[in-house]
C-alpha cells in the first residue's frame, strides 16, 4: 500500500554456490515483487523452467516445494517473514531468497533541476 510514495513489497534474489570450489556466491537474478503471490510465483516459474535440467534429487525437491512448500512460503510472506527456497543440483546449491522490503520512490528527473555536480561527469571512452 502506497504511503507517501513508499510501497511495501518483496525483494527476491536467486544465488548459486559451488559446493566443490572455493569462491563467492553468484547472483543469478533479482526481482522486485509487490505482493506475496507475485514473489512466490517468481520462484515457482524459475523452478518450473529449470526442473527438466535438474538431476533427480533436485527435481524432486523443486516439485515438493511447488506442491507443498509453496503454501508455507506464501503464508510466511503474508506475515512479512523472509523465506528461502534452496536445492542442490550436482555440485551447485541454488537458493532463492524473498525478503519483505519497503520500496522508496526514485527522484523524478523530469521537471526538476539536477545538482551542478551532475555536469562534472563525463562518459568514459573505450580504449
mmCIF file with all atom_site columns, C-alpha atoms in Angstrom:
data_model
loop_
_atom_site.group_PDB
_atom_site.id
_atom_site.type_symbol
_atom_site.label_atom_id
_atom_site.label_alt_id
_atom_site.label_comp_id
_atom_site.label_asym_id
_atom_site.label_entity_id
_atom_site.label_seq_id
_atom_site.pdbx_PDB_ins_code
_atom_site.Cartn_x
_atom_site.Cartn_y
_atom_site.Cartn_z
_atom_site.occupancy
_atom_site.B_iso_or_equiv
_atom_site.pdbx_formal_charge
_atom_site.auth_seq_id
_atom_site.auth_comp_id
_atom_site.auth_asym_id
_atom_site.auth_atom_id
_atom_site.pdbx_PDB_model_num
ATOM 1   C CA . UNK A 1 1   ? 0.000  0.000   0.000   1.00 0.00 ? 1   UNK A CA 1
ATOM 2   C CA . UNK A 1 2   ? 1.484  3.334   -1.024  1.00 0.00 ? 2   UNK A CA 1
ATOM 3   C CA . UNK A 1 3   ? 2.266  5.713   1.780   1.00 0.00 ? 3   UNK A CA 1
ATOM 4   C CA . UNK A 1 4   ? 3.967  8.967   0.776   1.00 0.00 ? 4   UNK A CA 1
ATOM 5   C CA . UNK A 1 5   ? 5.218  7.252   -2.368  1.00 0.00 ? 5   UNK A CA 1
ATOM 6   C CA . UNK A 1 6   ? 6.569  4.298   -0.370  1.00 0.00 ? 6   UNK A CA 1
ATOM 7   C CA . UNK A 1 7   ? 5.316  0.826   -1.165  1.00 0.00 ? 7   UNK A CA 1
ATOM 8   C CA . UNK A 1 8   ? 5.645  -2.464  0.682   1.00 0.00 ? 8   UNK A CA 1
ATOM 9   C CA . UNK A 1 9   ? 6.800  -5.439  -1.321  1.00 0.00 ? 9   UNK A CA 1
ATOM 10  C CA . UNK A 1 10  ? 9.394  -8.196  -1.532  1.00 0.00 ? 10  UNK A CA 1
ATOM 11  C CA . UNK A 1 11  ? 12.957 -8.256  -2.827  1.00 0.00 ? 11  UNK A CA 1
ATOM 12  C CA . UNK A 1 12  ? 13.686 -11.602 -4.473  1.00 0.00 ? 12  UNK A CA 1
ATOM 13  C CA . UNK A 1 13  ? 17.084 -12.973 -5.428  1.00 0.00 ? 13  UNK A CA 1
ATOM 14  C CA . UNK A 1 14  ? 18.488 -16.176 -6.875  1.00 0.00 ? 14  UNK A CA 1
ATOM 15  C CA . UNK A 1 15  ? 22.038 -17.154 -5.914  1.00 0.00 ? 15  UNK A CA 1
ATOM 16  C CA . UNK A 1 16  ? 24.272 -20.049 -6.876  1.00 0.00 ? 16  UNK A CA 1
ATOM 17  C CA . UNK A 1 17  ? 27.171 -21.502 -4.924  1.00 0.00 ? 17  UNK A CA 1
ATOM 18  C CA . UNK A 1 18  ? 29.685 -24.148 -5.888  1.00 0.00 ? 18  UNK A CA 1
ATOM 19  C CA . UNK A 1 19  ? 29.941 -26.861 -3.281  1.00 0.00 ? 19  UNK A CA 1
ATOM 20  C CA . UNK A 1 20  ? 33.292 -28.116 -4.605  1.00 0.00 ? 20  UNK A CA 1
ATOM 21  C CA . UNK A 1 21  ? 35.237 -24.938 -5.376  1.00 0.00 ? 21  UNK A CA 1
ATOM 22  C CA . UNK A 1 22  ? 36.140 -22.023 -3.177  1.00 0.00 ? 22  UNK A CA 1
ATOM 23  C CA . UNK A 1 23  ? 34.624 -18.808 -4.398  1.00 0.00 ? 23  UNK A CA 1
ATOM 24  C CA . UNK A 1 24  ? 31.940 -16.258 -3.803  1.00 0.00 ? 24  UNK A CA 1
ATOM 25  C CA . UNK A 1 25  ? 28.238 -16.760 -4.261  1.00 0.00 ? 25  UNK A CA 1
ATOM 26  C CA . UNK A 1 26  ? 26.989 -15.656 -7.677  1.00 0.00 ? 26  UNK A CA 1
ATOM 27  C CA . UNK A 1 27  ? 23.858 -13.546 -8.034  1.00 0.00 ? 27  UNK A CA 1
ATOM 28  C CA . UNK A 1 28  ? 21.912 -15.009 -10.953 1.00 0.00 ? 28  UNK A CA 1
ATOM 29  C CA . UNK A 1 29  ? 18.747 -12.895 -10.893 1.00 0.00 ? 29  UNK A CA 1
ATOM 30  C CA . UNK A 1 30  ? 16.769 -10.441 -8.803  1.00 0.00 ? 30  UNK A CA 1
ATOM 31  C CA . UNK A 1 31  ? 13.170 -9.308  -8.900  1.00 0.00 ? 31  UNK A CA 1
ATOM 32  C CA . UNK A 1 32  ? 11.011 -6.754  -7.125  1.00 0.00 ? 32  UNK A CA 1
ATOM 33  C CA . UNK A 1 33  ? 7.592  -8.172  -6.254  1.00 0.00 ? 33  UNK A CA 1
ATOM 34  C CA . UNK A 1 34  ? 4.727  -6.092  -4.925  1.00 0.00 ? 34  UNK A CA 1
ATOM 35  C CA . UNK A 1 35  ? 2.712  -8.953  -3.412  1.00 0.00 ? 35  UNK A CA 1
ATOM 36  C CA . UNK A 1 36  ? 3.280  -12.325 -1.744  1.00 0.00 ? 36  UNK A CA 1
ATOM 37  C CA . UNK A 1 37  ? 1.691  -14.202 -4.679  1.00 0.00 ? 37  UNK A CA 1
ATOM 38  C CA . UNK A 1 38  ? 3.938  -12.384 -7.157  1.00 0.00 ? 38  UNK A CA 1
ATOM 39  C CA . UNK A 1 39  ? 7.043  -13.209 -5.083  1.00 0.00 ? 39  UNK A CA 1
ATOM 40  C CA . UNK A 1 40  ? 6.404  -16.936 -4.696  1.00 0.00 ? 40  UNK A CA 1
ATOM 41  C CA . UNK A 1 41  ? 5.259  -17.148 -8.331  1.00 0.00 ? 41  UNK A CA 1
ATOM 42  C CA . UNK A 1 42  ? 8.682  -15.819 -9.397  1.00 0.00 ? 42  UNK A CA 1
ATOM 43  C CA . UNK A 1 43  ? 10.348 -18.763 -7.640  1.00 0.00 ? 43  UNK A CA 1
ATOM 44  C CA . UNK A 1 44  ? 7.785  -21.251 -8.973  1.00 0.00 ? 44  UNK A CA 1
ATOM 45  C CA . UNK A 1 45  ? 8.250  -20.108 -12.577 1.00 0.00 ? 45  UNK A CA 1
ATOM 46  C CA . UNK A 1 46  ? 12.028 -20.372 -12.234 1.00 0.00 ? 46  UNK A CA 1
ATOM 47  C CA . UNK A 1 47  ? 11.760 -23.868 -10.759 1.00 0.00 ? 47  UNK A CA 1
ATOM 48  C CA . UNK A 1 48  ? 9.374  -24.999 -13.496 1.00 0.00 ? 48  UNK A CA 1
ATOM 49  C CA . UNK A 1 49  ? 11.721 -23.625 -16.139 1.00 0.00 ? 49  UNK A CA 1
ATOM 50  C CA . UNK A 1 50  ? 14.840 -25.375 -14.828 1.00 0.00 ? 50  UNK A CA 1
ATOM 51  C CA . UNK A 1 51  ? 13.285 -28.592 -13.490 1.00 0.00 ? 51  UNK A CA 1
ATOM 52  C CA . UNK A 1 52  ? 13.787 -30.582 -16.737 1.00 0.00 ? 52  UNK A CA 1
ATOM 53  C CA . UNK A 1 53  ? 17.543 -29.954 -16.469 1.00 0.00 ? 53  UNK A CA 1
ATOM 54  C CA . UNK A 1 54  ? 17.848 -30.847 -12.779 1.00 0.00 ? 54  UNK A CA 1
ATOM 55  C CA . UNK A 1 55  ? 19.097 -34.168 -11.504 1.00 0.00 ? 55  UNK A CA 1
ATOM 56  C CA . UNK A 1 56  ? 16.543 -36.489 -9.921  1.00 0.00 ? 56  UNK A CA 1
ATOM 57  C CA . UNK A 1 57  ? 17.023 -35.349 -6.303  1.00 0.00 ? 57  UNK A CA 1
ATOM 58  C CA . UNK A 1 58  ? 16.964 -31.643 -7.158  1.00 0.00 ? 58  UNK A CA 1
ATOM 59  C CA . UNK A 1 59  ? 13.900 -32.111 -9.362  1.00 0.00 ? 59  UNK A CA 1
ATOM 60  C CA . UNK A 1 60  ? 12.096 -33.916 -6.537  1.00 0.00 ? 60  UNK A CA 1
ATOM 61  C CA . UNK A 1 61  ? 12.980 -31.085 -4.139  1.00 0.00 ? 61  UNK A CA 1
ATOM 62  C CA . UNK A 1 62  ? 11.711 -28.495 -6.628  1.00 0.00 ? 62  UNK A CA 1
ATOM 63  C CA . UNK A 1 63  ? 8.375  -30.235 -7.208  1.00 0.00 ? 63  UNK A CA 1
ATOM 64  C CA . UNK A 1 64  ? 7.881  -30.903 -3.484  1.00 0.00 ? 64  UNK A CA 1
ATOM 65  C CA . UNK A 1 65  ? 8.252  -27.172 -2.835  1.00 0.00 ? 65  UNK A CA 1
ATOM 66  C CA . UNK A 1 66  ? 5.842  -26.312 -5.653  1.00 0.00 ? 66  UNK A CA 1
ATOM 67  C CA . UNK A 1 67  ? 3.183  -28.715 -4.342  1.00 0.00 ? 67  UNK A CA 1
ATOM 68  C CA . UNK A 1 68  ? 3.641  -28.422 -0.560  1.00 0.00 ? 68  UNK A CA 1
ATOM 69  C CA . UNK A 1 69  ? 6.284  -25.894 0.454   1.00 0.00 ? 69  UNK A CA 1
ATOM 70  C CA . UNK A 1 70  ? 4.876  -23.079 -1.615  1.00 0.00 ? 70  UNK A CA 1
ATOM 71  C CA . UNK A 1 71  ? 1.835  -22.870 0.671   1.00 0.00 ? 71  UNK A CA 1
ATOM 72  C CA . UNK A 1 72  ? 4.076  -22.407 3.721   1.00 0.00 ? 72  UNK A CA 1
ATOM 73  C CA . UNK A 1 73  ? 6.166  -19.856 1.841   1.00 0.00 ? 73  UNK A CA 1
ATOM 74  C CA . UNK A 1 74  ? 3.077  -17.850 0.885   1.00 0.00 ? 74  UNK A CA 1
ATOM 75  C CA . UNK A 1 75  ? 1.798  -17.875 4.470   1.00 0.00 ? 75  UNK A CA 1
ATOM 76  C CA . UNK A 1 76  ? 5.175  -16.693 5.776   1.00 0.00 ? 76  UNK A CA 1
ATOM 77  C CA . UNK A 1 77  ? 5.305  -13.909 3.179   1.00 0.00 ? 77  UNK A CA 1
ATOM 78  C CA . UNK A 1 78  ? 1.817  -12.775 4.144   1.00 0.00 ? 78  UNK A CA 1
ATOM 79  C CA . UNK A 1 79  ? 3.174  -12.450 7.710   1.00 0.00 ? 79  UNK A CA 1
ATOM 80  C CA . UNK A 1 80  ? 6.059  -10.381 6.230   1.00 0.00 ? 80  UNK A CA 1
ATOM 81  C CA . UNK A 1 81  ? 8.642  -13.041 7.109   1.00 0.00 ? 81  UNK A CA 1
ATOM 82  C CA . UNK A 1 82  ? 11.674 -13.691 4.890   1.00 0.00 ? 82  UNK A CA 1
ATOM 83  C CA . UNK A 1 83  ? 11.772 -17.024 3.048   1.00 0.00 ? 83  UNK A CA 1
ATOM 84  C CA . UNK A 1 84  ? 14.375 -19.195 1.395   1.00 0.00 ? 84  UNK A CA 1
ATOM 85  C CA . UNK A 1 85  ? 13.987 -21.985 -1.150  1.00 0.00 ? 85  UNK A CA 1
ATOM 86  C CA . UNK A 1 86  ? 17.129 -23.999 -1.790  1.00 0.00 ? 86  UNK A CA 1
ATOM 87  C CA . UNK A 1 87  ? 18.128 -27.102 -3.712  1.00 0.00 ? 87  UNK A CA 1
ATOM 88  C CA . UNK A 1 88  ? 21.336 -28.839 -4.693  1.00 0.00 ? 88  UNK A CA 1
ATOM 89  C CA . UNK A 1 89  ? 21.938 -29.858 -8.286  1.00 0.00 ? 89  UNK A CA 1
ATOM 90  C CA . UNK A 1 90  ? 25.128 -31.790 -8.904  1.00 0.00 ? 90  UNK A CA 1
ATOM 91  C CA . UNK A 1 91  ? 27.745 -29.719 -7.061  1.00 0.00 ? 91  UNK A CA 1
ATOM 92  C CA . UNK A 1 92  ? 25.812 -26.434 -7.087  1.00 0.00 ? 92  UNK A CA 1
ATOM 93  C CA . UNK A 1 93  ? 23.472 -25.022 -4.460  1.00 0.00 ? 93  UNK A CA 1
ATOM 94  C CA . UNK A 1 94  ? 20.750 -22.801 -5.934  1.00 0.00 ? 94  UNK A CA 1
ATOM 95  C CA . UNK A 1 95  ? 18.988 -20.544 -3.443  1.00 0.00 ? 95  UNK A CA 1
ATOM 96  C CA . UNK A 1 96  ? 16.057 -18.191 -3.881  1.00 0.00 ? 96  UNK A CA 1
ATOM 97  C CA . UNK A 1 97  ? 15.533 -15.616 -1.144  1.00 0.00 ? 97  UNK A CA 1
ATOM 98  C CA . UNK A 1 98  ? 12.481 -13.446 -0.621  1.00 0.00 ? 98  UNK A CA 1
ATOM 99  C CA . UNK A 1 99  ? 12.625 -10.592 1.885   1.00 0.00 ? 99  UNK A CA 1
ATOM 100 C CA . UNK A 1 100 ? 9.944  -8.078  2.799   1.00 0.00 ? 100 UNK A CA 1
ATOM 101 C CA . UNK A 1 101 ? 11.028 -4.536  1.950   1.00 0.00 ? 101 UNK A CA 1
ATOM 102 C CA . UNK A 1 102 ? 9.763  -1.011  1.752   1.00 0.00 ? 102 UNK A CA 1
ATOM 103 C CA . UNK A 1 103 ? 10.343 0.335   -1.766  1.00 0.00 ? 103 UNK A CA 1
ATOM 104 C CA . UNK A 1 104 ? 11.175 4.024   -1.879  1.00 0.00 ? 104 UNK A CA 1
ATOM 105 C CA . UNK A 1 105 ? 10.340 6.144   -4.918  1.00 0.00 ? 105 UNK A CA 1
ATOM 106 C CA . UNK A 1 106 ? 13.130 7.374   -7.148  1.00 0.00 ? 106 UNK A CA 1
ATOM 107 C CA . UNK A 1 107 ? 13.606 11.093  -7.555  1.00 0.00 ? 107 UNK A CA 1
ATOM 108 C CA . UNK A 1 108 ? 11.851 12.273  -10.688 1.00 0.00 ? 108 UNK A CA 1
ATOM 109 C CA . UNK A 1 109 ? 14.306 13.698  -13.234 1.00 0.00 ? 109 UNK A CA 1
ATOM 110 C CA . UNK A 1 110 ? 11.717 15.462  -15.393 1.00 0.00 ? 110 UNK A CA 1
ATOM 111 C CA . UNK A 1 111 ? 10.822 18.939  -14.298 1.00 0.00 ? 111 UNK A CA 1
ATOM 112 C CA . UNK A 1 112 ? 13.485 19.044  -11.599 1.00 0.00 ? 112 UNK A CA 1
ATOM 113 C CA . UNK A 1 113 ? 16.827 20.724  -11.724 1.00 0.00 ? 113 UNK A CA 1
ATOM 114 C CA . UNK A 1 114 ? 19.685 18.330  -11.121 1.00 0.00 ? 114 UNK A CA 1
ATOM 115 C CA . UNK A 1 115 ? 22.592 19.374  -8.894  1.00 0.00 ? 115 UNK A CA 1
ATOM 116 C CA . UNK A 1 116 ? 25.572 21.045  -10.578 1.00 0.00 ? 116 UNK A CA 1
ATOM 117 C CA . UNK A 1 117 ? 27.853 18.086  -9.864  1.00 0.00 ? 117 UNK A CA 1
ATOM 118 C CA . UNK A 1 118 ? 25.976 16.041  -12.491 1.00 0.00 ? 118 UNK A CA 1
ATOM 119 C CA . UNK A 1 119 ? 27.522 18.238  -15.171 1.00 0.00 ? 119 UNK A CA 1
ATOM 120 C CA . UNK A 1 120 ? 31.022 17.300  -13.961 1.00 0.00 ? 120 UNK A CA 1
ATOM 121 C CA . UNK A 1 121 ? 30.634 13.669  -15.012 1.00 0.00 ? 121 UNK A CA 1
ATOM 122 C CA . UNK A 1 122 ? 31.995 12.766  -18.412 1.00 0.00 ? 122 UNK A CA 1
ATOM 123 C CA . UNK A 1 123 ? 31.400 9.431   -20.111 1.00 0.00 ? 123 UNK A CA 1
ATOM 124 C CA . UNK A 1 124 ? 34.337 7.033   -20.277 1.00 0.00 ? 124 UNK A CA 1
ATOM 125 C CA . UNK A 1 125 ? 35.673 6.208   -23.674 1.00 0.00 ? 125 UNK A CA 1
ATOM 126 C CA . UNK A 1 126 ? 36.729 2.707   -24.623 1.00 0.00 ? 126 UNK A CA 1
ATOM 127 C CA . UNK A 1 127 ? 40.395 2.212   -25.282 1.00 0.00 ? 127 UNK A CA 1
#
